[in-house]
Short mmCIF file of C-alpha atoms in Angstrom, two decimals:
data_model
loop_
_atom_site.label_atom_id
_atom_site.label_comp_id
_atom_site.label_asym_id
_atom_site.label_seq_id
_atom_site.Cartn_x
_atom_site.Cartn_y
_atom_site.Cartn_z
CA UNK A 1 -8.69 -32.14 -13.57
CA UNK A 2 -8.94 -28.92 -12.05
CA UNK A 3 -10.28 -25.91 -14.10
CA UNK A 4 -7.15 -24.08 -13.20
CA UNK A 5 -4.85 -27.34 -14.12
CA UNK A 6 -7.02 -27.42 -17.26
CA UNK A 7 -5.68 -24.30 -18.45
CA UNK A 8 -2.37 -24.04 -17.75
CA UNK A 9 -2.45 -27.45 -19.75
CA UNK A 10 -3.98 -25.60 -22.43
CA UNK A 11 -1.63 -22.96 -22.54
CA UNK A 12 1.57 -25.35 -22.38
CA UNK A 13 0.31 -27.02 -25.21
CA UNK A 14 -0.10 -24.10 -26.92
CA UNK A 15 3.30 -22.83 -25.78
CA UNK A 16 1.24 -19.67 -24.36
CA UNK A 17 2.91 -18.47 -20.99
CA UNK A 18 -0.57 -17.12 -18.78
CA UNK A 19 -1.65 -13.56 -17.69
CA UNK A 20 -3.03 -13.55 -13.87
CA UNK A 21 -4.34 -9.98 -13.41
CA UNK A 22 -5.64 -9.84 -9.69
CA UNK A 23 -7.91 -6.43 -8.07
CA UNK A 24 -9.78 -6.06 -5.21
CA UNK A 25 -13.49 -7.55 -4.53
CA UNK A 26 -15.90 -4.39 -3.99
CA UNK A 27 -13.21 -1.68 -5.13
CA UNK A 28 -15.02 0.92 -5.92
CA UNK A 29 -17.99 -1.35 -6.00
CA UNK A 30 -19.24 -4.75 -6.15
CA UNK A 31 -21.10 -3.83 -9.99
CA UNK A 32 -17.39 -2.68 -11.12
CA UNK A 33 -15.85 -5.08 -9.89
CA UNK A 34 -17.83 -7.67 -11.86
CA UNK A 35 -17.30 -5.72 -15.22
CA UNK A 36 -13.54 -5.58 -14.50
CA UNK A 37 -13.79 -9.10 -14.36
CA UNK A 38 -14.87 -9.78 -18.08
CA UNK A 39 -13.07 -6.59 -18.98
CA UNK A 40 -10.00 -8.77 -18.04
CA UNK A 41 -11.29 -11.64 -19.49
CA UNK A 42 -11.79 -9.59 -22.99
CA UNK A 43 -8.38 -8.41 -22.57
CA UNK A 44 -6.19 -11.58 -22.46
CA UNK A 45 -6.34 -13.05 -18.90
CA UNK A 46 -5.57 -16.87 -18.67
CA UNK A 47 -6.59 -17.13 -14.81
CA UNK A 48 -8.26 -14.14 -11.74
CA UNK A 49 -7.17 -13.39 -8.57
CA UNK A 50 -9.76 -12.33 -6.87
CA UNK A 51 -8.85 -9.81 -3.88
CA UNK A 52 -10.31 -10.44 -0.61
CA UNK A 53 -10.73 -6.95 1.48
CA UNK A 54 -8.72 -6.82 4.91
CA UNK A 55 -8.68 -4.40 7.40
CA UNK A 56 -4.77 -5.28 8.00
CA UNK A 57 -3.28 -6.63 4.55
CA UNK A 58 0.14 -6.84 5.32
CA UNK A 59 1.56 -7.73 2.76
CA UNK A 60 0.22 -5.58 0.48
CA UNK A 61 1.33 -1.87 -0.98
CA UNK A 62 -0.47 1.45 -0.41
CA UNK A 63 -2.10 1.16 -3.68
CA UNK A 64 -3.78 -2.21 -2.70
CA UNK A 65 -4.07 -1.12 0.87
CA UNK A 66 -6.49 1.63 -0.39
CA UNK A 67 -8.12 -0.58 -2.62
CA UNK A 68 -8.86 -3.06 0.70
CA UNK A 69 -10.13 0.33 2.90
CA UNK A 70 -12.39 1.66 -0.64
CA UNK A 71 -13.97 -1.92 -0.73
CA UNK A 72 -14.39 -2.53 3.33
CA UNK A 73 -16.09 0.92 3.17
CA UNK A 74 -18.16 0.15 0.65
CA UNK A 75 -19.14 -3.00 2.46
CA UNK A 76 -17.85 -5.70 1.05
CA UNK A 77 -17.19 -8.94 2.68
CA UNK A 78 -16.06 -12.29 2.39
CA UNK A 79 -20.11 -13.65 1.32
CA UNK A 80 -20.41 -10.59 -1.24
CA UNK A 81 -16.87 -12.00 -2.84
CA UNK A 82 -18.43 -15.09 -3.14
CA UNK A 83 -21.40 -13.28 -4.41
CA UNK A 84 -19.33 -11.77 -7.16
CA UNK A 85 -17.88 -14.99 -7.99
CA UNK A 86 -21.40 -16.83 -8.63
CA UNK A 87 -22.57 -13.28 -10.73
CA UNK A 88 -18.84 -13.88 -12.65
CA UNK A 89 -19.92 -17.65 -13.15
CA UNK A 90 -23.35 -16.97 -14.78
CA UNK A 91 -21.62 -16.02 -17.65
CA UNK A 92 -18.24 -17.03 -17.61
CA UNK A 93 -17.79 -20.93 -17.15
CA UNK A 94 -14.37 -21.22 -18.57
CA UNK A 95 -11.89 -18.45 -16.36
CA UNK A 96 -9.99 -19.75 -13.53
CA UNK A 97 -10.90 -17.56 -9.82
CA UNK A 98 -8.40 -17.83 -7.61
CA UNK A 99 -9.38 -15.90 -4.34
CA UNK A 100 -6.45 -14.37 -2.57
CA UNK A 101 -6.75 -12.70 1.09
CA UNK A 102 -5.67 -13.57 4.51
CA UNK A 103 -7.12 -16.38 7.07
CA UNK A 104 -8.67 -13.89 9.34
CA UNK A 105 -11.95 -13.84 7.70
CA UNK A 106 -11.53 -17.77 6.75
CA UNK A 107 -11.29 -18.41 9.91
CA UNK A 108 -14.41 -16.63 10.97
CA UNK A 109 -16.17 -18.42 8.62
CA UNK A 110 -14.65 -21.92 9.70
CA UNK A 111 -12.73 -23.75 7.05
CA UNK A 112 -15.22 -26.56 6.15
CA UNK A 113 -18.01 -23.58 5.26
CA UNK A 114 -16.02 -21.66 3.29
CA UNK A 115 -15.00 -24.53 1.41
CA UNK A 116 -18.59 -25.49 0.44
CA UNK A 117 -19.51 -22.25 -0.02
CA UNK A 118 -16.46 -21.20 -2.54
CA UNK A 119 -16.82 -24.45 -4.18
CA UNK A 120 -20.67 -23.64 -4.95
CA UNK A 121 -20.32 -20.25 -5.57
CA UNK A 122 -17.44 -21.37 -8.86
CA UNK A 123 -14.31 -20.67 -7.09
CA UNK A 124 -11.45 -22.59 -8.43
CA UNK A 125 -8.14 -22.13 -5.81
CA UNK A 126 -7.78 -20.06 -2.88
CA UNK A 127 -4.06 -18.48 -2.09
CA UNK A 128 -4.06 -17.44 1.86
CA UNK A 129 -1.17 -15.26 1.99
CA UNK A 130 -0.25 -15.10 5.52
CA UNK A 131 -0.67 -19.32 6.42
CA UNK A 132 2.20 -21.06 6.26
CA UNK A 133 2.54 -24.53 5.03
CA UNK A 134 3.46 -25.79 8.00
CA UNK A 135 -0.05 -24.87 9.45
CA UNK A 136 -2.51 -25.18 6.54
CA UNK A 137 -3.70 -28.72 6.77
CA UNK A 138 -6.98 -28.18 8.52
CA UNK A 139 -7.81 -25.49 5.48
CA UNK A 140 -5.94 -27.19 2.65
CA UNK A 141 -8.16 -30.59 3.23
CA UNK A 142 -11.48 -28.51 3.29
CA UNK A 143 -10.28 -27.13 0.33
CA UNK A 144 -9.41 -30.67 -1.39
CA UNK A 145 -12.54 -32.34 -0.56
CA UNK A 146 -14.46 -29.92 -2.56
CA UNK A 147 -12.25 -29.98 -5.71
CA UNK A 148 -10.31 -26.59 -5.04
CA UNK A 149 -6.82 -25.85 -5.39
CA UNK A 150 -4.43 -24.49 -2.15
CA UNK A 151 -2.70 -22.60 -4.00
CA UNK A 152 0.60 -21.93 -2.10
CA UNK A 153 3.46 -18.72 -2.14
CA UNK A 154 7.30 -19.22 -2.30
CA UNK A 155 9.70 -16.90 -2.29
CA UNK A 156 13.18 -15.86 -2.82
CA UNK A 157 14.17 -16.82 0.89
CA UNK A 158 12.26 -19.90 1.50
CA UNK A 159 14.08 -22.78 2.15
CA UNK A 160 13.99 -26.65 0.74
CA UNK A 161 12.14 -27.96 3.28
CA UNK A 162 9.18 -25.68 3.25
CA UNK A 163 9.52 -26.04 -0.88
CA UNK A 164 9.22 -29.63 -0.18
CA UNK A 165 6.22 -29.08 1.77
CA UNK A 166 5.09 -26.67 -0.71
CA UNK A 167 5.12 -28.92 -3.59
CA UNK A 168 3.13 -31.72 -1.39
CA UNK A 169 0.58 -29.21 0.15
CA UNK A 170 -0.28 -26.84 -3.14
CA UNK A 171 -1.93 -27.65 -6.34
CA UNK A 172 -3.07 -25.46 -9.50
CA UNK A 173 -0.13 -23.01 -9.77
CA UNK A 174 2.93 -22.35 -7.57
CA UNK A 175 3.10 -18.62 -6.76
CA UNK A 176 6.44 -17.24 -7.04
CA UNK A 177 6.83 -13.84 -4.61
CA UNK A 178 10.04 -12.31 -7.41
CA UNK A 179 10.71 -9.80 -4.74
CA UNK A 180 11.20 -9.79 -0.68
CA UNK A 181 8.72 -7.03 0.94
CA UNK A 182 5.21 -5.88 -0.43
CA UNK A 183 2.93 -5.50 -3.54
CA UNK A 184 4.03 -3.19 -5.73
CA UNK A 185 7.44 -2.75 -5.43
CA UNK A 186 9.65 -2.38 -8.08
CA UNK A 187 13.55 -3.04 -8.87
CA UNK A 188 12.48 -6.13 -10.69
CA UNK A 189 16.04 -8.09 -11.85
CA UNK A 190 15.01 -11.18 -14.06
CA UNK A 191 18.46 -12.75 -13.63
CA UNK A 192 17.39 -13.15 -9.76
CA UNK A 193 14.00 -14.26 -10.88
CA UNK A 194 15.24 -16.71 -13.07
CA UNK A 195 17.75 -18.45 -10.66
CA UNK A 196 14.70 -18.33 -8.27
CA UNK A 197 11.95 -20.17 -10.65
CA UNK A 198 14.78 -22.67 -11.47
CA UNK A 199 15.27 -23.45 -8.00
CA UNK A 200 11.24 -23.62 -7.31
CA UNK A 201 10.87 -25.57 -10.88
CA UNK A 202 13.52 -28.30 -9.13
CA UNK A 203 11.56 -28.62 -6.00
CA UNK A 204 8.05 -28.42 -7.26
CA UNK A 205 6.02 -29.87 -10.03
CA UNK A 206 3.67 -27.20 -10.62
CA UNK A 207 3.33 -24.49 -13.02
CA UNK A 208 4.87 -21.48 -11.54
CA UNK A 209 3.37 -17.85 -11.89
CA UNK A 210 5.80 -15.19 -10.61
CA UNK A 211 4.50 -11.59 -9.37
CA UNK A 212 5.94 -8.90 -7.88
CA UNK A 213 7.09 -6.22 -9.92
CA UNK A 214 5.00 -7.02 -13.21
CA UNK A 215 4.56 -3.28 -13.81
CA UNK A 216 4.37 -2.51 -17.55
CA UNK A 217 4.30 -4.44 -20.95
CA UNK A 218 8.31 -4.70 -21.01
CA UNK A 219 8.61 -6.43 -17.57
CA UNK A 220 5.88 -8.58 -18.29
CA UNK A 221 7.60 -10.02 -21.21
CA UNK A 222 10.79 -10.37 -19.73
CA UNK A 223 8.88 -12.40 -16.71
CA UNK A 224 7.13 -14.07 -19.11
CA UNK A 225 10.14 -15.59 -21.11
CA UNK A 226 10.76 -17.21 -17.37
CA UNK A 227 7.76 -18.69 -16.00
CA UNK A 228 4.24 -20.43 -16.82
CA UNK A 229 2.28 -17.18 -16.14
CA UNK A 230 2.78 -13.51 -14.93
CA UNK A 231 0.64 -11.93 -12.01
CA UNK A 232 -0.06 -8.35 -12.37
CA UNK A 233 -1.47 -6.58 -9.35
CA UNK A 234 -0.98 -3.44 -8.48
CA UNK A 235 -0.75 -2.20 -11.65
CA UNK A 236 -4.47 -3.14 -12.81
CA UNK A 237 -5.43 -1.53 -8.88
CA UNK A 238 -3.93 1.46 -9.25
CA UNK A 239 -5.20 2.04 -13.28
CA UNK A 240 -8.98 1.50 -11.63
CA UNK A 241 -7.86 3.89 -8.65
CA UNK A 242 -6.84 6.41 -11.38
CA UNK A 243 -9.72 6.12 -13.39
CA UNK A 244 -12.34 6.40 -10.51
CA UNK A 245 -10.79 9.72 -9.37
CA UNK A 246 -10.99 10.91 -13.02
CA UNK A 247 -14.64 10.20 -13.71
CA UNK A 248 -13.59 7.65 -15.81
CA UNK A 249 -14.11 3.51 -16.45
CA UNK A 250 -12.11 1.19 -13.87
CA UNK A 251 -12.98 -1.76 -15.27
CA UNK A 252 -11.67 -0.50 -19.28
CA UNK A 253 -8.94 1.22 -17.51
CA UNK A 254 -8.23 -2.44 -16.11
CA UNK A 255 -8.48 -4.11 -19.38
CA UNK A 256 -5.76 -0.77 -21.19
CA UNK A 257 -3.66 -2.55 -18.52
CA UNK A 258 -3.60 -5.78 -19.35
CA UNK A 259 -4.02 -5.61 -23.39
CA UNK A 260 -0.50 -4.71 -24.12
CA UNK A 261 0.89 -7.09 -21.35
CA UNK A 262 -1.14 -9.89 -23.35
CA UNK A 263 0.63 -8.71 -26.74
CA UNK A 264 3.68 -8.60 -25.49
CA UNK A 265 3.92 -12.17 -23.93
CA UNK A 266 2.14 -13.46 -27.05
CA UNK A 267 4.49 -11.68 -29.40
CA UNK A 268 7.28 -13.18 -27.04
CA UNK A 269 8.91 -9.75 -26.81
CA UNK A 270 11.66 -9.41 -23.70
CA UNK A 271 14.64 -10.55 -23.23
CA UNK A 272 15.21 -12.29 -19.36
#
């Protein structure tokens, strides 16, 4: 079993719906980023998602657009990620990483040495935003043979055939987009999220994490009442962002984030 499949076992049995905060490798700086990541840890977080830096992330907000140019700037790569996960696994053996970018720079490294080099680093799943199912096997087997998890989007608008595919390709969690267009947007309506993890939950037997509009305590909660786990992104990004500018902490401005989001899901607060 998986270290991600490990713990959402743990937390179904402990009827304990997950906390996925994700941020951005190298944003401000690899050091930060590595403190943010046991700040997290300290603060309630089930699973990461670790952010990959692209020059082009499409399908991301401002706020994690900046975060992608800070990092890139800074000179982070995809090998310095990997980096950070190994530092991360020195003292942390327990946390699910998931990393989370785009194929461009997966590519360039070829599948079958990424693999082996995520899988030594302590990597758990990798979530490729912009590869479709349809056109993942080459990655998705690399991933496999080394004991990580593809771990796959749907969305609102994807059909039952790709869900189908979806549900055969991915393993660990199923991420659940709760909103059409990019990170960070808001108008969050849990009725639509509901009927859309039902749908998912028919189609595919994986625990589903929905993100997307996870902006505060309150929406959390009300997510939370819905799904296996809640992804909060751009929330935790722009608190860093925030903090940086002010002279301040990123990495305990991450964790002021994510400490009432834990309470609330654990106090089972929300109504969906």
């Amino acid at each position: 079993m998986s270290r991600i499949a490990a713990r959402f076992e743990a937390l179904r049995a402990a009827g304990r719906t997950g906390l996925v905060p994700f941020l951005t490798a190298g944003d401000p700086d690899a050091e930060t980023t590595l403190r943010a990541l046991h700040a997290l840890v300290a603060a309630g977080a089930d699973v990461v998602e670790l952010g990959v830096p692209f020059s082009d992330p499409m399908a991301d907000g401002p706020v994690i657009q900046r975060a992608s140019e800070r990092a890139l700037a800074a000179g982070m790569t995809l090998r310095g990620v990997l980096e950070l996960v190994r530092r991360f696994r020195e003292s942390d053996a327990e946390t699910p990483v998931v990393l989370m970018g785009y194929l461009n720079p997966v590519e360039r490294m070829g599948y079958e040495a990424f693999a082996e080099a995520a899988a030594a680093a302590g990597a758990d799943g990798v979530l490729t935003v912009d590869l479709p199912p349809e056109e993942g096997e080459g990655l998705f087997a690399a991933l496999r043979a080394r004991g990580l998890d593809p771990v796959l989007l749907a969305a609102p608008t994807t059909p039952p055939a790709r869900l189908a595919r979806i549900g055969a390709e991915g393993s660990g969690f199923l991420y659940y987009v709760s909103l059409k267009g990019v990170t960070g947007a808001a108008h969050l309506d849990p009725g639509a999220v509901a009927e859309g993890v039902a749908r998912v939950r028919a189609a595919v037997d994986l625990p589903v994490a929905v993100g997307f509009g996870i902006r505060d305590a309150a929406s959390a909660a009300r997510v939370g009442r819905l799904a296996d786990a809640v992804v909060v992104g751009s929330a935790v990004v722009a608190a860093m962002e925030a903090a940086q500018a002010a002279g301040a902490d990123p990495a305990a401005a991450a964790a002021e984030v994510l400490a009432p989001m834990r309470a609330a899901l654990d106090a089972g607060e929300g109504e969906p």
